[in-house]
XYZ file of C-alpha atoms in Angstrom:
98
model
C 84.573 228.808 13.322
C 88.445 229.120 12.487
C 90.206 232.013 11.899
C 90.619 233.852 8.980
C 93.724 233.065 7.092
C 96.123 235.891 6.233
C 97.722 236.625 3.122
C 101.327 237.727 2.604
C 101.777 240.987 1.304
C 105.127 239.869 -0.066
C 103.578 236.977 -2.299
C 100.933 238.694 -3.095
C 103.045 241.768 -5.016
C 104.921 239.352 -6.214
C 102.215 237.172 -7.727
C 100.281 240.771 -9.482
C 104.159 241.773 -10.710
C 103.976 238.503 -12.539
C 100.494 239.155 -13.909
C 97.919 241.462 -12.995
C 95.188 240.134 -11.113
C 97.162 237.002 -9.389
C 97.697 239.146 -6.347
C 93.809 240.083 -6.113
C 93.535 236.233 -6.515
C 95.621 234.964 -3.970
C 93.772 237.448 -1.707
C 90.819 235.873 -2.689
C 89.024 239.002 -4.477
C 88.122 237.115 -7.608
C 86.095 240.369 -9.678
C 88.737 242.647 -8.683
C 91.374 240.147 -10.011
C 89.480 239.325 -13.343
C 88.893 243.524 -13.467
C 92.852 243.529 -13.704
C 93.426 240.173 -15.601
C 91.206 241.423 -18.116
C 92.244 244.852 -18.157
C 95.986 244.268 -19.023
C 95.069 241.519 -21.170
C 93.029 244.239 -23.211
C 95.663 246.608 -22.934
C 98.203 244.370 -24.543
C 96.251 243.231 -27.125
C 94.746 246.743 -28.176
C 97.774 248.437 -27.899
C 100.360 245.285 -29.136
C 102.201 245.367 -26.060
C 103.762 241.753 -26.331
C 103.987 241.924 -29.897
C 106.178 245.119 -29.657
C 108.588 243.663 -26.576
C 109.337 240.445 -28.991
C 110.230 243.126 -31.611
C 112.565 244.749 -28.989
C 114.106 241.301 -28.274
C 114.580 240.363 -31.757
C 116.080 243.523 -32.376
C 119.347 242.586 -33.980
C 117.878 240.193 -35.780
C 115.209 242.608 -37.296
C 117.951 245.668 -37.663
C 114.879 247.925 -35.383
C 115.981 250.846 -35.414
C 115.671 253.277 -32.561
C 113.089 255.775 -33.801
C 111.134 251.942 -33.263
C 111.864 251.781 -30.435
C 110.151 255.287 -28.705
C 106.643 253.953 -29.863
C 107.169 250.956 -28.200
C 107.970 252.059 -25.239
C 105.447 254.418 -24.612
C 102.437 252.135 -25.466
C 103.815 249.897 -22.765
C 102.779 252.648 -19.885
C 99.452 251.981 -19.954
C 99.826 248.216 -19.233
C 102.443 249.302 -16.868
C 99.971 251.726 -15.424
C 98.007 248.825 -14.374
C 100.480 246.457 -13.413
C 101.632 248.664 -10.558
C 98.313 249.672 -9.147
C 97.732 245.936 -9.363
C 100.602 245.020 -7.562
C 100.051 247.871 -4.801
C 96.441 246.787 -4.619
C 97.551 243.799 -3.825
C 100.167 244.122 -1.134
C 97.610 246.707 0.519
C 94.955 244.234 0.435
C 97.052 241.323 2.165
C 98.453 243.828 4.875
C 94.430 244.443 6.151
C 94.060 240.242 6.207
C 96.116 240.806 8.803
């Protein structure tokens, strides 16, 4: 039998800072990285995540004004919340492949 292939810890941050659950895939943990695929995914949709960064980029366009923007902000922690345990999951997980 070959040896098991390791996984870089770098890539694999890198891959969960880009989405959550990429990291978990790369290190080949498939229900752990649909459990964080899905769970940002519902975070961003329950909570208008997305919706409320396009307003933030559109803002002098839209004339937002900064009592907007607070709200915003703060409904993005939870989806930040699990990005970074994603991303720390992931690194943690490549570094035992080794």
């Amino acid at each position: 039998m070959g040896a098991k292939p390791t996984k870089n810890p770098t890539v694999a941050g890198i891959l969960s800072g880009l989405m959550p659950g990429l990291g978990q895939f790369y290190c080949r943990q498939w229900k752990k990285g649909a459990g964080f695929l899905l769970g940002a995914i519902m975070v961003d949709v329950s909570l208008g995540v997305s919706a409320g960064f396009i307003k933030l980029l559109q803002a002098d366009r839209s004339g937002l004004a900064l009592d907007d923007v607070t709200p915003i902000l703060l409904r993005s922690l939870p989806f930040l919340a699990i990005a970074l345990w994603s991303v720390l999951d992931a690194v943690r997980t490549a570094k035992r492949s080794r």
